[in-house]
Short mmCIF file of C-alpha atoms (C1' of nucleotides) in Angstrom, two decimals:
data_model
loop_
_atom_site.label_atom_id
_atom_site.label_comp_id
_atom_site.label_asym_id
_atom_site.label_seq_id
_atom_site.Cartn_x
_atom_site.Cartn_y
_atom_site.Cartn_z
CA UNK A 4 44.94 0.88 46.23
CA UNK A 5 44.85 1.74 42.52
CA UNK A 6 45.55 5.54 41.75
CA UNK A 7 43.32 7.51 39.67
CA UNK A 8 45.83 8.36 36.70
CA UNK A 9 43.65 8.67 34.02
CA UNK A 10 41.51 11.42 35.01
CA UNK A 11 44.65 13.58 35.64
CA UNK A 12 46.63 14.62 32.19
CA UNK A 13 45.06 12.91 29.66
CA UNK A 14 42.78 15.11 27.47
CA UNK A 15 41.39 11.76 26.45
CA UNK A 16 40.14 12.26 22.98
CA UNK A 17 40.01 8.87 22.29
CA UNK A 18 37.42 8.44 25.09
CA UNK A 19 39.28 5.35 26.25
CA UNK A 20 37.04 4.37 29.26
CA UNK A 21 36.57 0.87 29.86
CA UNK A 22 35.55 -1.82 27.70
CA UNK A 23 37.89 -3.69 25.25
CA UNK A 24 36.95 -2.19 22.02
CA UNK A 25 37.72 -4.86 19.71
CA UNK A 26 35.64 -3.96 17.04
CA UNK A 27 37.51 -0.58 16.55
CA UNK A 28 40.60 -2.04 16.09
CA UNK A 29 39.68 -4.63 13.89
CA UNK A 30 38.54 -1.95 12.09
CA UNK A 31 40.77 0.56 11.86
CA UNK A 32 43.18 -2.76 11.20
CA UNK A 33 40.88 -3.45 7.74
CA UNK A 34 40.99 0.15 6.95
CA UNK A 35 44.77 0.18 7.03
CA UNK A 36 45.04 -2.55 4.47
CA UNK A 37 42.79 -0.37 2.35
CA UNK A 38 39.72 2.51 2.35
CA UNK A 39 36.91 1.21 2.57
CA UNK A 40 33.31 1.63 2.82
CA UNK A 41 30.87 0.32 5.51
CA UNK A 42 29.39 -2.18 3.23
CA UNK A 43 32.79 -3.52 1.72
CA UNK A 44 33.99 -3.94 5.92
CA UNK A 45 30.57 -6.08 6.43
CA UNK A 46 31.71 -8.18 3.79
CA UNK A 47 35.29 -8.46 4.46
CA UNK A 48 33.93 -9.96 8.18
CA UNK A 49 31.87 -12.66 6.62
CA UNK A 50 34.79 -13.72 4.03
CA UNK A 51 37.34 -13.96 6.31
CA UNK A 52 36.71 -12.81 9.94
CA UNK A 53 33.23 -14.22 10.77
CA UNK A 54 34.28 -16.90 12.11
CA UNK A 55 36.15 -15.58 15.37
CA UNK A 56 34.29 -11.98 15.45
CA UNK A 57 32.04 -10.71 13.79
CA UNK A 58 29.53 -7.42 13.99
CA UNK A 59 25.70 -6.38 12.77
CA UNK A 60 25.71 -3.72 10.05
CA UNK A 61 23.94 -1.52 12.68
CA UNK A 62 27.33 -1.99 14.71
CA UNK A 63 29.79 -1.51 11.46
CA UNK A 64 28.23 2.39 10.62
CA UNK A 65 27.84 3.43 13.75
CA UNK A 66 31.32 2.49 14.62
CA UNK A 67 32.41 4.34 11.57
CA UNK A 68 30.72 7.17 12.81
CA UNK A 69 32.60 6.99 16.34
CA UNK A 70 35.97 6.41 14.74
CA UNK A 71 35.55 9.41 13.05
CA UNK A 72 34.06 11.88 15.31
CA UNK A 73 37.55 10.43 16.93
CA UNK A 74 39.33 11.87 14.10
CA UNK A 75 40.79 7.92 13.63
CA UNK A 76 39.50 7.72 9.91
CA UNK A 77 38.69 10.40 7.43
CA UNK A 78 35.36 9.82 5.28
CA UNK A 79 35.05 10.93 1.24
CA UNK A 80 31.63 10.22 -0.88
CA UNK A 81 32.23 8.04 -3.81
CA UNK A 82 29.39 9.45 -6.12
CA UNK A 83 27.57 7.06 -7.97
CA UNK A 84 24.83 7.22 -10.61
CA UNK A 85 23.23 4.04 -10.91
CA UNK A 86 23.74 3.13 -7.37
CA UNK A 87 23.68 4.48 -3.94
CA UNK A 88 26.81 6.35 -3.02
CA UNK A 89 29.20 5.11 -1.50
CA UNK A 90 31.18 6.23 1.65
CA UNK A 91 34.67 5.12 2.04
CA UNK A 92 37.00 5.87 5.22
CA UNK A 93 40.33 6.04 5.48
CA UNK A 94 43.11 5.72 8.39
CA UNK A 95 44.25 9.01 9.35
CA UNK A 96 47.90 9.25 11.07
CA UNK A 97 45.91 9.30 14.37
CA UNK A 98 44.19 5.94 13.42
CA UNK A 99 47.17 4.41 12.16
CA UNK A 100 48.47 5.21 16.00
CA UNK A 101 46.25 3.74 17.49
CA UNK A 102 46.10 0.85 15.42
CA UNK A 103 50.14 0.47 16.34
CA UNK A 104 49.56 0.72 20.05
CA UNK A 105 46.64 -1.88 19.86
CA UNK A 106 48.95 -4.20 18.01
CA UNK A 107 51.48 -4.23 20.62
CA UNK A 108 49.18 -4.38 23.40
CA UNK A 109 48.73 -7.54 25.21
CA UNK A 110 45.98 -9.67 24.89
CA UNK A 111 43.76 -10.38 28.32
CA UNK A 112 43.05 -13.94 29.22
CA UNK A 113 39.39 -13.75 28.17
CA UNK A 114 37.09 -16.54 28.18
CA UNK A 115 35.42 -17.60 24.98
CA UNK A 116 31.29 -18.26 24.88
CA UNK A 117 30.12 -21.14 22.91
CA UNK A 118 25.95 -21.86 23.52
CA UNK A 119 26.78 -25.35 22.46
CA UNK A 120 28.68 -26.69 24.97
CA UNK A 121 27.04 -24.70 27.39
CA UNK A 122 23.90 -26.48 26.58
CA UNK A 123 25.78 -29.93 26.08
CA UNK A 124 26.76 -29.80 29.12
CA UNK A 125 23.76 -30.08 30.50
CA UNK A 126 22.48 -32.57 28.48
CA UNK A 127 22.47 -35.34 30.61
CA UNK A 128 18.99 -33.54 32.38
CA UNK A 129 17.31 -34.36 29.28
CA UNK A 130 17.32 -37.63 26.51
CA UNK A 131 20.40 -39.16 24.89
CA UNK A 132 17.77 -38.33 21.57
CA UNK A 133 18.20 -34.72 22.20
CA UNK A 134 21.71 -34.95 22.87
CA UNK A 135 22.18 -36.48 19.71
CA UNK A 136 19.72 -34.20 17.78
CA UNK A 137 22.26 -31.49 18.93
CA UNK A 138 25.92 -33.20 18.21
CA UNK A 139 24.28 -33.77 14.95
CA UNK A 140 23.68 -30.32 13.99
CA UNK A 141 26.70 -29.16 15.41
CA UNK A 142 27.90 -31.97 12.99
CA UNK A 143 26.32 -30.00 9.92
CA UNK A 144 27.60 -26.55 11.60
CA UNK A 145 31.91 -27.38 11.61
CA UNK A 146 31.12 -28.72 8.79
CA UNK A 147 29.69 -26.03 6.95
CA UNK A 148 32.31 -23.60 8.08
CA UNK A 149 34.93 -25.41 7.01
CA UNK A 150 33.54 -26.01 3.83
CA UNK A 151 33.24 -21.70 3.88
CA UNK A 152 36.77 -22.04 4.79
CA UNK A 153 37.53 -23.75 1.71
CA UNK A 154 35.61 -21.43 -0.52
CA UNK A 155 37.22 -18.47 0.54
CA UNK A 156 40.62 -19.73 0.10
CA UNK A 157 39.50 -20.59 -3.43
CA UNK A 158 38.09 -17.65 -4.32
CA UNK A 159 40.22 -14.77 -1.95
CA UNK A 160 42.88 -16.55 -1.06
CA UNK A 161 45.38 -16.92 -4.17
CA UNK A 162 44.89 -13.70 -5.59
CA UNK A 163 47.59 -11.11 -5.89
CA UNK A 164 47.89 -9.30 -2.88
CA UNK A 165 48.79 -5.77 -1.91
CA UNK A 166 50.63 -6.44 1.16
CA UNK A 167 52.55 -10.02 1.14
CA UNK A 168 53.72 -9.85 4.54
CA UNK A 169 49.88 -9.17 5.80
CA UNK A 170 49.03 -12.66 4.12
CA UNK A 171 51.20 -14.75 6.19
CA UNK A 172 49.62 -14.00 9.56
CA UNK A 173 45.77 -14.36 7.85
CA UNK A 174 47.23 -17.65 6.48
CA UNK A 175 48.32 -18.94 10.29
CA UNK A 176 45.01 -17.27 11.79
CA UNK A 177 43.07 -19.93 9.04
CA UNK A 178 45.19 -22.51 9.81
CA UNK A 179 45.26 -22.68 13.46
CA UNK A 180 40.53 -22.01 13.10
CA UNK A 181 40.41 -24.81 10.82
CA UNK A 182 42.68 -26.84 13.12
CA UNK A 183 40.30 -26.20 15.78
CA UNK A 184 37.43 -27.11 14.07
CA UNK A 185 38.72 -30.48 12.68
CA UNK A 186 39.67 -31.13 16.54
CA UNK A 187 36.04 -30.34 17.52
CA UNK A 188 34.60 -32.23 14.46
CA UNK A 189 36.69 -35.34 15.57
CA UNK A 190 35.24 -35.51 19.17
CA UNK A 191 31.30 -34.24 17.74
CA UNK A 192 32.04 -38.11 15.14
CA UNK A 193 32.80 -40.17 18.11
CA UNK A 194 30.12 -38.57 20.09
CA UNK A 195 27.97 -39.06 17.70
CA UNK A 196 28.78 -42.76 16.91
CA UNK A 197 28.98 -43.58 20.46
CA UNK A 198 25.43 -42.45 21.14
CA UNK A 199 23.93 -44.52 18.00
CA UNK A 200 25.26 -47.54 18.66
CA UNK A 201 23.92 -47.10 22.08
CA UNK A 202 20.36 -46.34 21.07
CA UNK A 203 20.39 -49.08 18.15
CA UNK A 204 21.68 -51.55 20.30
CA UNK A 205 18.83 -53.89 21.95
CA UNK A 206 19.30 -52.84 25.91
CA UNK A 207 20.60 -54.98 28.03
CA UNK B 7 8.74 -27.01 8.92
CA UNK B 8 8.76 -25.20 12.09
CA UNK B 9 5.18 -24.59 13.60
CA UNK B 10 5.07 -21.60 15.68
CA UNK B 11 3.28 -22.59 18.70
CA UNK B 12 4.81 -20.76 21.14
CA UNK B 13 3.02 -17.16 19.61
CA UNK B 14 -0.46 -19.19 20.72
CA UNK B 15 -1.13 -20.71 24.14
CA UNK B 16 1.64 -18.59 25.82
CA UNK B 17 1.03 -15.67 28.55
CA UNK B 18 4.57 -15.11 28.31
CA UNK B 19 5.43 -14.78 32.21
CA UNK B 20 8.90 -14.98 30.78
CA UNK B 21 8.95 -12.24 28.83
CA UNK B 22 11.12 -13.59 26.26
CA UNK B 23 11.80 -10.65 24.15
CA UNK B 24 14.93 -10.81 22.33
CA UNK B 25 18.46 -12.24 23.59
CA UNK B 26 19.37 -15.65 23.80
CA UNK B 27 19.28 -15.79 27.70
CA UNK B 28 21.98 -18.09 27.70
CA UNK B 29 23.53 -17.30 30.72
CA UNK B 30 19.74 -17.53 32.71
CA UNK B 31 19.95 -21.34 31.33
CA UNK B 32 23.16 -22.30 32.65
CA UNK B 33 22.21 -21.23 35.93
CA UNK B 34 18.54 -23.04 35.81
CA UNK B 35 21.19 -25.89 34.50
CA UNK B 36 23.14 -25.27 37.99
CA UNK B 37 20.08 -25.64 39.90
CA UNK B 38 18.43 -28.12 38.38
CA UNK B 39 21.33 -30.39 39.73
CA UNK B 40 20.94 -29.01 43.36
CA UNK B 41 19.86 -25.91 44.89
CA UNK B 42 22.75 -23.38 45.49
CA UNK B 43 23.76 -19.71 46.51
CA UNK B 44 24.95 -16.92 44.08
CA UNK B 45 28.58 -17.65 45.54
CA UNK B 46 28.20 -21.88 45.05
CA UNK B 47 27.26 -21.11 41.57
CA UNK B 48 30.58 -18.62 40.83
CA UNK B 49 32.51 -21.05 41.84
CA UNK B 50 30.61 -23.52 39.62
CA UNK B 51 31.59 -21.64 36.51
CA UNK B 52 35.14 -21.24 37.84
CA UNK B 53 35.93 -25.11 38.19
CA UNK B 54 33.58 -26.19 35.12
CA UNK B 55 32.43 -24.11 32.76
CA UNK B 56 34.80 -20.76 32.26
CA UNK B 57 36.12 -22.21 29.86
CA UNK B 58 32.95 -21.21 27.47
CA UNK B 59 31.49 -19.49 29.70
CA UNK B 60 31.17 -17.65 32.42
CA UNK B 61 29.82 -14.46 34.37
CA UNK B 62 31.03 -12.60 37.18
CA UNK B 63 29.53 -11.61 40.32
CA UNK B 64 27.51 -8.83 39.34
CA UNK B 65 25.79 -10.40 36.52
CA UNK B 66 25.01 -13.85 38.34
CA UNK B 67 23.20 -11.67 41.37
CA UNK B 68 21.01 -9.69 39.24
CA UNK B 69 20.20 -12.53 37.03
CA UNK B 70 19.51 -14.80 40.07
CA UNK B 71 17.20 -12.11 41.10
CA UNK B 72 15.29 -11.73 37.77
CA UNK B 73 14.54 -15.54 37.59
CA UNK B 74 13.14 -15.52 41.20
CA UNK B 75 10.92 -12.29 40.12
CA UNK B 76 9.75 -14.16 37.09
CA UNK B 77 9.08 -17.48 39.58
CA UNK B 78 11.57 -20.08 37.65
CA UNK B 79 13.13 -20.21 41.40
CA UNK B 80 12.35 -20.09 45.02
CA UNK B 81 14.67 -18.27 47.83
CA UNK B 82 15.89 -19.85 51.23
CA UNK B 83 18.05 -18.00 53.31
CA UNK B 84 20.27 -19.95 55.26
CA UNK B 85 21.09 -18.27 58.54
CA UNK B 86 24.81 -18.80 59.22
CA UNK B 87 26.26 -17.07 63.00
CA UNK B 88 30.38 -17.07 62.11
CA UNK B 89 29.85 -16.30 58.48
CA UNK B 90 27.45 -14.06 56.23
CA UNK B 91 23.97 -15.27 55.53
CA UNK B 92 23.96 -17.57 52.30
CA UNK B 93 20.34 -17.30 50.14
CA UNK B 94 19.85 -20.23 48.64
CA UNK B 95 18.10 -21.12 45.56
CA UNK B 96 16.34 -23.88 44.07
CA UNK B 97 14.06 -24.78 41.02
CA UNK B 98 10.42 -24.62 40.76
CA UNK B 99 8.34 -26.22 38.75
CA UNK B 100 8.28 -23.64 36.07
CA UNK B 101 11.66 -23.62 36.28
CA UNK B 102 12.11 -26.84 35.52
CA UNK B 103 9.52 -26.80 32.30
CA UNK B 104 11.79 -23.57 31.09
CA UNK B 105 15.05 -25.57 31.57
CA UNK B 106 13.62 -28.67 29.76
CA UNK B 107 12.32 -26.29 26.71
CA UNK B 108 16.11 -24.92 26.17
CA UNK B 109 17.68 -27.82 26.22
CA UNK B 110 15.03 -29.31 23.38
CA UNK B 111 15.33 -25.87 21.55
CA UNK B 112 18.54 -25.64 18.84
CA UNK B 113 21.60 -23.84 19.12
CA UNK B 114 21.46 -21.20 16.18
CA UNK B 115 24.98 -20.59 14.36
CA UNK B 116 26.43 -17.91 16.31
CA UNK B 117 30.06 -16.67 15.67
CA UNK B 118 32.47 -17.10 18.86
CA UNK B 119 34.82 -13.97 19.39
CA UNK B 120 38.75 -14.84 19.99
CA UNK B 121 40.52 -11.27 20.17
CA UNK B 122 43.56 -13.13 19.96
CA UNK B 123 42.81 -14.43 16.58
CA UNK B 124 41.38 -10.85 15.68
CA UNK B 125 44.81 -9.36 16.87
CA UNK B 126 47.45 -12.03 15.14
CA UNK B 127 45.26 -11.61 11.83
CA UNK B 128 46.72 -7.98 11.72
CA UNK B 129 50.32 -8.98 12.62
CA UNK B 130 51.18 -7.94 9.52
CA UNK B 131 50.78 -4.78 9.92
CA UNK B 132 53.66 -4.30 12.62
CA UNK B 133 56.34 -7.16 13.03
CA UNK B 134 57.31 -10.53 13.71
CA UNK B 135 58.70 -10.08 17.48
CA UNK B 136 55.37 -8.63 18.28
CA UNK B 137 53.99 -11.82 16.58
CA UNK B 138 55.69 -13.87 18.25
CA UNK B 139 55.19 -12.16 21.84
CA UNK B 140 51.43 -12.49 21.37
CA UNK B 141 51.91 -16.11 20.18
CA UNK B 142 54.25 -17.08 23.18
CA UNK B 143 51.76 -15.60 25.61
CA UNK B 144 49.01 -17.38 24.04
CA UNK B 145 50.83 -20.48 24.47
CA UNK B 146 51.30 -20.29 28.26
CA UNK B 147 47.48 -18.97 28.43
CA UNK B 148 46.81 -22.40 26.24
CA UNK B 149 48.82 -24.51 28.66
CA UNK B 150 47.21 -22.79 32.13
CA UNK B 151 43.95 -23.98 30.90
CA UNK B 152 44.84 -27.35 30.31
CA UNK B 153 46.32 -27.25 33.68
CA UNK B 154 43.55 -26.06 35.21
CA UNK B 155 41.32 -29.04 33.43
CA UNK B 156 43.47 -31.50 34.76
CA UNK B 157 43.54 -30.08 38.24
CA UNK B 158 39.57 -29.75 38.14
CA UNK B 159 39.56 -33.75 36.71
CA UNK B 160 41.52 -34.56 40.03
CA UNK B 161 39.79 -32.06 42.48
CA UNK B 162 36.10 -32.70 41.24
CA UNK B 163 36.13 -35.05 38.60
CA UNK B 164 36.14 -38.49 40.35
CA UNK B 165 34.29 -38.10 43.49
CA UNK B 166 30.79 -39.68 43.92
CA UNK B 167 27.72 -37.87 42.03
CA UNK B 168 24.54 -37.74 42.62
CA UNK B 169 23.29 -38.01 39.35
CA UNK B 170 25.54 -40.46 37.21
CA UNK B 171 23.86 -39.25 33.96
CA UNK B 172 24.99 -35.42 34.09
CA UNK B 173 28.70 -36.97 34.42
CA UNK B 174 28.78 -38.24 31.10
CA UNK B 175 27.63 -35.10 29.12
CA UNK B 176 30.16 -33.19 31.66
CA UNK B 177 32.82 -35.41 30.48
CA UNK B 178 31.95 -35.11 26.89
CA UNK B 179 32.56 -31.08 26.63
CA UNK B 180 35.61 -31.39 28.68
CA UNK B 181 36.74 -33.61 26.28
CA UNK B 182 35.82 -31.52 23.50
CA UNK B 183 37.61 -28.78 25.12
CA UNK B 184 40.51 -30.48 25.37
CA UNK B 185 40.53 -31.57 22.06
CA UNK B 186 40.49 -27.97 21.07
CA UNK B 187 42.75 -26.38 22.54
CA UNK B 188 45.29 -28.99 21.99
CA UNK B 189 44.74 -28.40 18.43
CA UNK B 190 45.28 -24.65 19.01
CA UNK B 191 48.43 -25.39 21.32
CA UNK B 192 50.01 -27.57 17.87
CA UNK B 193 49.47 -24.75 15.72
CA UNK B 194 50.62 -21.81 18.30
CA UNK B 195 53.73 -24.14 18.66
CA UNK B 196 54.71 -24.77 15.72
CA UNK B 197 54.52 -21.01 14.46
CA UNK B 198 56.68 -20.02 16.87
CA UNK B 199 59.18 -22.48 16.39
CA UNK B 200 58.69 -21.04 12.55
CA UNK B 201 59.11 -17.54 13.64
CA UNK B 202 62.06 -17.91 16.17
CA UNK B 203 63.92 -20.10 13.09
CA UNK B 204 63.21 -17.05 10.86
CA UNK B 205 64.29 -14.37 13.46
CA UNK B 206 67.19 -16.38 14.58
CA UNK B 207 68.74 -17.12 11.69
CA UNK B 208 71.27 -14.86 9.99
CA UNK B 209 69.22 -13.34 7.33
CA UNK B 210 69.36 -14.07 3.61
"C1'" DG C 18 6.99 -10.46 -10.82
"C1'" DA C 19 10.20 -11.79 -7.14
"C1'" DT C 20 14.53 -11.95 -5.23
"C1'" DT C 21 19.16 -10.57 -4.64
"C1'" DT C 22 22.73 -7.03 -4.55
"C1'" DC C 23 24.20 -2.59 -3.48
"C1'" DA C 24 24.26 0.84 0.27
"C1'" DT C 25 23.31 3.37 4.52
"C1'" DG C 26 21.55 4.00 8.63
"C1'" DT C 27 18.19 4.63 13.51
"C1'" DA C 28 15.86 2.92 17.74
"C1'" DA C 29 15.08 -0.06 21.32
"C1'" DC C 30 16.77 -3.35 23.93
"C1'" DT C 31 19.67 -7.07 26.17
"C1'" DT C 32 23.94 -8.58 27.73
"C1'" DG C 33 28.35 -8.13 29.70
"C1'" DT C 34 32.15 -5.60 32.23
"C1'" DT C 35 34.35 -2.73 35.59
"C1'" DA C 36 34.46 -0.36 39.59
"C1'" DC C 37 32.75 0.24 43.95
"C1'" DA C 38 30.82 -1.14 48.67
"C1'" DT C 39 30.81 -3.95 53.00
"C1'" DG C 40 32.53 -6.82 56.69
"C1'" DA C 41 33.48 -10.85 59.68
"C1'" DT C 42 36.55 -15.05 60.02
"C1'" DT C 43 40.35 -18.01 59.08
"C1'" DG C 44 44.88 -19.09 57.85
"C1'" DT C 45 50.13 -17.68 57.13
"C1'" DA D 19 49.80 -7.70 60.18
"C1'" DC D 20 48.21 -9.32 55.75
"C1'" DA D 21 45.85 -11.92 52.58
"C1'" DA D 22 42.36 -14.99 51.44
"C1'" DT D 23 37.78 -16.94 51.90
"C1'" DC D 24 33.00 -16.39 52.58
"C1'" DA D 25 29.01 -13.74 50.94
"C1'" DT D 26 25.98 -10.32 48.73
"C1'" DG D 27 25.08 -6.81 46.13
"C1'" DT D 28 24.60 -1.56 43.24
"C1'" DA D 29 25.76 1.81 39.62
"C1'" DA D 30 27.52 3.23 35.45
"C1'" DC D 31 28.75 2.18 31.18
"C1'" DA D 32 30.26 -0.43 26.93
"C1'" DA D 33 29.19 -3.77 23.64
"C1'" DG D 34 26.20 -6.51 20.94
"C1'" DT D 35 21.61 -7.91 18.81
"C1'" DT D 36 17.26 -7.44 16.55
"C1'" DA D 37 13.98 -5.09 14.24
"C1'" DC D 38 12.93 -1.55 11.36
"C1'" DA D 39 13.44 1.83 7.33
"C1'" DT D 40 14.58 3.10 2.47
"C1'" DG D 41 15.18 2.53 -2.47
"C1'" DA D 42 17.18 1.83 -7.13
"C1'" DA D 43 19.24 -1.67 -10.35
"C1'" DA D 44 20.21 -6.17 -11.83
"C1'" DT D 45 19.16 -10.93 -12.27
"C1'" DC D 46 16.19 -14.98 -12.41
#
DNA sequence: GATTTCATGTAACTTGTTACATGATTGT
DNA sequence: ACAATCATGTAACAAGTTACATGAAATC
């Protein structure tokens, strides 16, 4: 049924075998805005990225490693005296490619995993006082990221910027997560309320 | 604040090493409610739960023959003449004790991955009609799962259940799904209405 | 004196995905 | 004839997580 194309011409240096490689794109999509080093992509995630993807430091420098044994990114040595060196990659024309080609690629349907609904769901084969234990600390959770939300527009998000038209489409990407969290936080109150005034009430 | 108690008493039959196990849960979930084959319980996640979560084949098998080697369930097979053999599984007690410990236990923070977001926060880097292809598909994607709610709220929603309780929990995360992606759908729509004004419009 | 920040990585493991394999029956 | 449904799996690999390892400088 399905013809076995790619093990014909390709001389496949970008070991493309299966798997959706996110993580190298959004990578090689940080390193176009600017070089940087494995530490300064770490903390790019948590500012800004954390909260739809994010990756382990063990992930971050070995993917480095990968995109350059690729010959995606080049690597220099920053030297430093009173700290440890630094290593910062850079998109090579190869990279920036690829980076292109991801771009215009579609995106699969792909289903999302969230733990808390999963176990929510299930909920009802335990106590309303559980239930409500965990809509409360999901409570504290939106809350808290939208509160990072807010912090990181204050303190990243009105600075000069490089590339203007790259801030437009991080602006929409905030928008439309903090949209979805209010959304969720909205249904977590009622839920919430719903279940207290239940358990306060005296039982019929 | 926490006492560590489960580092005493426990032989750890389990072996919980690392990993949250999630998916292992959700199916002890699935059985709890009544006992069911590795196909019943694909289908499960198709009508209920792929939304934020789900498995395929390969992965439901192997796990569903992992919890039976570590005794959380027991195996029936159902001899069937006109189609193949089902093997059914249900709970044991153990498995019930492990499913009631999960559902007590709290959902750590843990980032959700949306390579859409991921892709339109580099949109930037190449140009609005991309932009707005990804956001257009995104929107039917948005729409076909809200569909596909509805259809499951007619199909399976309003029939008779054996255990009234579950329903309501059920009910609550579709509603929270709902909730969120109509607050994604808002924000998908009204960039694209945004962008098609922009690209349509003869050009200052 | 203790903690945080800077900075880079390895090893072991678990989880998730894709492709492949099989085969009868029922419906269009 | 063809596709879909029922039904169960294996193998190979890619991706993600946790734990571990190191070590100086700055801050509290």
């Amino acid at each position: 049924m399905r013809e076995q194309l790619e093990t014909l011409t390709e001389g496949n240096e970008t070991s493309e075998g299966s798997g959706r490689n996110t993580l190298r794109y959004i990578m090689l999509g940080l390193l176009w805005a600017r070089p940087m080093s494995g530490y300064d992509i770490k903390q790019t995630f948590e500012r800004a990225i954390a909260s739809y993807w994010n990756a382990g430091n063990s992930q971050i420098y070995t993917t480095l490693k990968n995109l350059h044994k690729a010959g995606l990114i080049d690597a220099e040595i920053i030297v430093q005296t009173s700290r440890p060196n630094r290593k910062v990659y850079r998109l090579t024309r190869a990279g920036e490619e690829e980076l292109s080609r991801w771009l215009q690629e579609d995106v699969p349907e792909r289903f999302t995993k969230d733990e808390f609904l999963a176990k929510l769901f299930f909920c009802g084969e335990t106590s309303d006082e559980v239930a409500l234990v965990h809509l409360r600390s999901h409570r504290e959770s939106l809350l808290k990221q939208l509160a990072h939300m807010d912090w990181a527009r204050r303190e990243y998000g009105s600075r000069p910027v490089r590339r203007p038209h790259l801030l437009e489409y991080q602006l929409l990407v905030r928008e439309y997560k903090e949209a979805v969290l209010k959304a969720g936080l909205e249904v977590t109150e009622n839920a919430i309320a719903r279940l207290e005034q239940r358990l306060n009430a005296p039982s019929s």
